[in-house]
Amino acid sequence: MYLDIRSFDTSEKASLDISRHLPRRVRIGPVAIIADRPIIFLSVLRKRWTKIIAEVQRQYASTLDARKKASLHAEVQLLEKMSFSLMRKDPHTGVAVADLTDLPLLQHYQTIYMYDDPDPETLKKIRDDHLSTHGLIVAYTRNPKLYIDNLL
Amino acid sequence: MAVYTALLHDQISVYCIICRAVQPVDHMTTGSLYADGSQAFACTSHIFDRELWISAWAIFETEQEIAKLCREL
Ligand SMILES: [Zn+2]
């Protein structure tokens, strides 16, 4: 498994970061996000996603490089078809947002984003029961030690 | 200011798909995968360059998809 730890002083910066990181992961396989307020998180993420699509479209329109244009076109298509949902509403969506009370999750994920720190035992269970082989955990945390000590 | 760390079991330095530098893993951010399924990385600093970040990964991923198809030929 891989662990990517990212620390931010504001939740705004953290949500901007995830919106740039997530497009790189959605094409690989299902994504779960564990956040303490899933409904608010989902609504911020949807707004950021709309902005990212607009940015890719803007770049697509302004580039003359054929290779870049084709890649940006594929990127827009991928971003537009991505579905987001609360895990309790649709666990099999492309990006499912849950809180710690929604555990255990229903399937394996290629990428799990942690926006809320669980206790060590729960963290190990998330890795062992819900992360695909060679999967990635991305932790937005002020407590990196929790993840390093329990996952690596 | 953001602080990033990327850690993994067995690699100390990894290759940036954007600027091609080889850097310690704690300067790098995970991205998508190579055609063979291994993890690709980019320097963390690039994530703040919105335009570069988007286009470089989009091009990388198209290339990996082509490589994947060629492997299946
Ligand atoms: Zn680089």
Short mmCIF file of C-alpha atoms and ligand atoms in Angstrom, two decimals:
data_model
loop_
_atom_site.label_atom_id
_atom_site.label_comp_id
_atom_site.label_asym_id
_atom_site.label_seq_id
_atom_site.Cartn_x
_atom_site.Cartn_y
_atom_site.Cartn_z
CA MET A 1 0.00 0.00 0.00
CA TYR A 2 0.94 3.65 -0.35
CA LEU A 3 0.39 6.39 2.18
CA ASP A 4 0.33 10.07 1.24
CA ILE A 5 0.10 12.45 4.20
CA ARG A 6 -0.95 16.04 3.58
CA SER A 7 -1.21 18.69 6.26
CA PHE A 8 -2.97 22.02 5.86
CA ASP A 9 -3.74 24.93 8.12
CA THR A 10 -7.18 25.53 6.61
CA SER A 11 -9.92 23.24 5.36
CA GLU A 12 -10.21 25.45 2.29
CA LYS A 13 -6.64 24.60 1.23
CA ALA A 14 -7.27 20.93 1.95
CA SER A 15 -10.39 20.86 -0.22
CA LEU A 16 -8.52 22.62 -3.04
CA ASP A 17 -5.78 20.02 -2.77
CA ILE A 18 -8.14 17.07 -2.92
CA SER A 19 -9.90 18.56 -5.94
CA ARG A 20 -6.57 18.58 -7.80
CA HIS A 21 -5.51 15.15 -6.55
CA LEU A 22 -8.80 13.32 -7.05
CA PRO A 23 -8.91 13.52 -10.88
CA ARG A 24 -5.66 11.52 -10.90
CA ARG A 25 -7.26 8.74 -8.85
CA VAL A 26 -10.83 8.41 -10.16
CA ARG A 27 -9.68 6.74 -13.37
CA ILE A 28 -7.89 3.98 -11.43
CA GLY A 29 -10.84 2.64 -9.46
CA PRO A 30 -13.46 3.40 -6.83
CA VAL A 31 -12.68 6.16 -4.31
CA ALA A 32 -13.94 6.55 -0.74
CA ILE A 33 -13.66 9.74 1.28
CA ILE A 34 -14.06 9.62 5.05
CA ALA A 35 -15.03 13.07 6.37
CA ASP A 36 -16.75 14.16 9.56
CA ARG A 37 -19.47 16.15 7.76
CA PRO A 38 -20.13 14.19 4.55
CA ILE A 39 -23.05 16.31 3.28
CA ILE A 40 -21.11 19.58 3.46
CA PHE A 41 -17.99 17.92 2.13
CA LEU A 42 -19.86 16.54 -0.86
CA SER A 43 -21.33 19.92 -1.71
CA VAL A 44 -17.91 21.67 -1.56
CA LEU A 45 -16.39 18.91 -3.69
CA ARG A 46 -19.11 19.18 -6.34
CA LYS A 47 -18.54 22.95 -6.61
CA ARG A 48 -14.80 22.49 -6.93
CA TRP A 49 -15.34 19.76 -9.54
CA THR A 50 -17.42 22.11 -11.68
CA LYS A 51 -14.60 24.67 -11.51
CA ILE A 52 -12.00 22.08 -12.50
CA ILE A 53 -14.04 21.01 -15.53
CA ALA A 54 -14.29 24.67 -16.58
CA GLU A 55 -10.52 25.07 -16.19
CA VAL A 56 -9.77 21.98 -18.31
CA GLN A 57 -12.21 23.21 -20.96
CA ARG A 58 -10.50 26.61 -20.93
CA GLN A 59 -7.11 24.98 -21.46
CA TYR A 60 -8.57 22.76 -24.19
CA ALA A 61 -9.93 25.80 -26.03
CA SER A 62 -6.67 27.73 -25.82
CA THR A 63 -4.15 25.04 -26.82
CA LEU A 64 -3.03 24.40 -30.38
CA ASP A 65 -0.86 21.39 -29.51
CA ALA A 66 -2.73 18.36 -30.93
CA ARG A 67 -1.40 15.89 -28.34
CA LYS A 68 -2.31 18.17 -25.45
CA LYS A 69 -5.72 18.89 -26.95
CA ALA A 70 -6.58 15.20 -27.26
CA SER A 71 -5.48 14.54 -23.67
CA LEU A 72 -7.48 17.48 -22.30
CA HIS A 73 -10.52 16.31 -24.26
CA ALA A 74 -10.23 12.87 -22.64
CA GLU A 75 -9.80 14.57 -19.25
CA VAL A 76 -13.02 16.59 -19.65
CA GLN A 77 -14.93 13.44 -20.61
CA LEU A 78 -13.62 11.60 -17.57
CA LEU A 79 -14.41 14.46 -15.19
CA GLU A 80 -17.90 14.97 -16.58
CA LYS A 81 -18.95 11.34 -16.23
CA MET A 82 -17.71 10.98 -12.65
CA SER A 83 -20.45 10.43 -10.08
CA PHE A 84 -20.30 11.54 -6.43
CA SER A 85 -22.61 10.42 -3.68
CA LEU A 86 -22.99 9.85 0.01
CA MET A 87 -21.92 6.28 0.73
CA ARG A 88 -25.15 5.56 2.58
CA LYS A 89 -27.14 6.61 -0.51
CA ASP A 90 -25.09 4.94 -3.24
CA PRO A 91 -22.11 2.88 -2.07
CA HIS A 92 -21.14 1.89 -5.61
CA THR A 93 -20.72 5.39 -6.99
CA GLY A 94 -17.33 6.51 -8.41
CA VAL A 95 -16.60 8.72 -5.40
CA ALA A 96 -18.40 7.83 -2.16
CA VAL A 97 -18.30 10.14 0.87
CA ALA A 98 -18.84 8.62 4.30
CA ASP A 99 -18.25 9.40 7.94
CA LEU A 100 -16.77 7.06 10.51
CA THR A 101 -20.24 5.92 11.60
CA ASP A 102 -20.80 4.51 8.10
CA LEU A 103 -18.06 1.91 8.65
CA PRO A 104 -17.62 -0.87 7.70
CA LEU A 105 -17.55 0.14 4.04
CA LEU A 106 -19.18 -2.17 1.53
CA GLN A 107 -16.37 -2.81 -0.89
CA HIS A 108 -12.68 -2.36 -1.67
CA TYR A 109 -11.34 0.98 -2.83
CA GLN A 110 -8.28 1.86 -4.84
CA THR A 111 -8.00 5.18 -3.00
CA ILE A 112 -9.29 6.15 0.44
CA TYR A 113 -9.06 9.80 1.52
CA MET A 114 -9.12 10.38 5.27
CA TYR A 115 -10.45 13.78 6.38
CA ASP A 116 -11.25 12.58 9.85
CA ASP A 117 -8.80 10.72 12.08
CA PRO A 118 -10.11 7.36 13.26
CA ASP A 119 -8.78 5.44 16.26
CA PRO A 120 -5.77 3.22 15.49
CA GLU A 121 -7.77 -0.02 15.38
CA THR A 122 -10.33 1.42 12.97
CA LEU A 123 -7.53 2.76 10.80
CA LYS A 124 -5.93 -0.67 10.52
CA LYS A 125 -9.33 -2.21 9.72
CA ILE A 126 -9.88 0.35 6.94
CA ARG A 127 -6.53 -0.66 5.42
CA ASP A 128 -7.02 -4.41 5.85
CA ASP A 129 -10.68 -4.71 4.90
CA HIS A 130 -11.31 -1.91 2.41
CA LEU A 131 -8.13 -0.97 0.56
CA SER A 132 -7.26 -2.77 -2.68
CA THR A 133 -3.83 -4.34 -3.06
CA HIS A 134 -1.42 -1.54 -4.03
CA GLY A 135 -4.11 0.94 -3.01
CA LEU A 136 -3.44 4.42 -1.65
CA ILE A 137 -4.50 6.10 1.59
CA VAL A 138 -4.34 9.90 1.46
CA ALA A 139 -4.54 11.42 4.94
CA TYR A 140 -5.41 15.09 5.48
CA THR A 141 -4.37 15.27 9.08
CA ARG A 142 -2.63 17.21 11.80
CA ASN A 143 -1.55 13.90 13.31
CA PRO A 144 0.76 12.20 10.77
CA LYS A 145 2.15 9.93 13.49
CA LEU A 146 -1.20 8.15 13.79
CA TYR A 147 -0.91 7.02 10.17
CA ILE A 148 2.82 6.33 10.10
CA ASP A 149 2.79 4.30 13.32
CA ASN A 150 -0.25 2.25 12.44
CA LEU A 151 -0.05 1.75 8.70
CA LEU A 152 3.60 1.43 7.73
CA MET B 1 1.64 26.71 4.56
CA ALA B 2 1.05 23.16 3.47
CA VAL B 3 3.43 20.39 4.38
CA TYR B 4 3.36 17.21 2.39
CA THR B 5 4.80 13.81 2.89
CA ALA B 6 4.45 10.76 0.74
CA LEU B 7 5.65 7.53 2.21
CA LEU B 8 5.85 4.01 0.97
CA HIS B 9 7.58 0.83 1.93
CA ASP B 10 10.47 0.33 -0.37
CA GLN B 11 11.32 3.42 -2.39
CA ILE B 12 13.42 6.31 -1.16
CA SER B 13 13.62 8.42 -4.32
CA VAL B 14 11.10 8.54 -7.11
CA TYR B 15 10.77 10.09 -10.54
CA CYS B 16 8.60 13.12 -11.31
CA ILE B 17 6.44 12.59 -14.38
CA ILE B 18 6.25 16.37 -14.92
CA CYS B 19 9.84 17.70 -14.66
CA ARG B 20 11.61 14.29 -14.70
CA ALA B 21 13.61 15.05 -11.56
CA VAL B 22 14.37 12.19 -9.19
CA GLN B 23 13.54 13.35 -5.67
CA PRO B 24 13.13 11.90 -2.18
CA VAL B 25 9.63 10.57 -1.76
CA ASP B 26 8.73 13.13 0.89
CA HIS B 27 8.96 15.86 -1.78
CA MET B 28 6.57 13.98 -4.01
CA THR B 29 2.83 13.57 -4.37
CA THR B 30 1.10 10.43 -5.57
CA GLY B 31 -0.79 10.59 -8.84
CA SER B 32 -2.23 7.99 -11.19
CA LEU B 33 -0.52 4.77 -12.30
CA TYR B 34 1.91 3.70 -15.00
CA ALA B 35 0.65 1.26 -17.64
CA ASP B 36 2.24 -1.62 -15.66
CA GLY B 37 0.19 -0.69 -12.58
CA SER B 38 3.00 0.91 -10.58
CA GLN B 39 2.50 4.20 -8.77
CA ALA B 40 3.46 7.45 -10.55
CA PHE B 41 4.57 10.58 -8.69
CA ALA B 42 5.08 14.29 -9.31
CA CYS B 43 6.94 16.91 -7.26
CA THR B 44 4.56 18.32 -4.68
CA SER B 45 5.39 21.88 -5.77
CA HIS B 46 3.72 21.32 -9.16
CA ILE B 47 0.26 20.94 -7.61
CA PHE B 48 0.21 24.72 -7.10
CA ASP B 49 0.76 25.34 -10.81
CA ARG B 50 -2.82 24.64 -11.85
CA GLU B 51 -2.30 24.72 -15.59
CA LEU B 52 0.84 22.57 -15.60
CA TRP B 53 -0.62 20.09 -13.12
CA ILE B 54 -3.76 19.50 -15.19
CA SER B 55 -2.16 19.28 -18.62
CA ALA B 56 0.92 17.26 -17.64
CA TRP B 57 -1.14 14.57 -15.93
CA ALA B 58 -3.69 14.50 -18.75
CA ILE B 59 -0.90 13.89 -21.27
CA PHE B 60 0.78 11.32 -19.01
CA GLU B 61 -2.45 9.38 -18.60
CA THR B 62 -3.18 9.33 -22.33
CA GLU B 63 0.32 7.99 -22.93
CA GLN B 64 -0.11 5.28 -20.30
CA GLU B 65 -3.43 4.26 -21.81
CA ILE B 66 -1.77 3.90 -25.22
CA ALA B 67 1.08 1.93 -23.63
CA LYS B 68 -1.45 -0.34 -21.91
CA LEU B 69 -3.25 -1.03 -25.19
CA CYS B 70 0.07 -1.76 -26.91
CA ARG B 71 0.95 -4.28 -24.17
CA GLU B 72 -2.33 -6.06 -24.87
CA LEU B 73 -1.73 -6.25 -28.64
ZN ZN C 1 8.82 17.70 -10.83
#
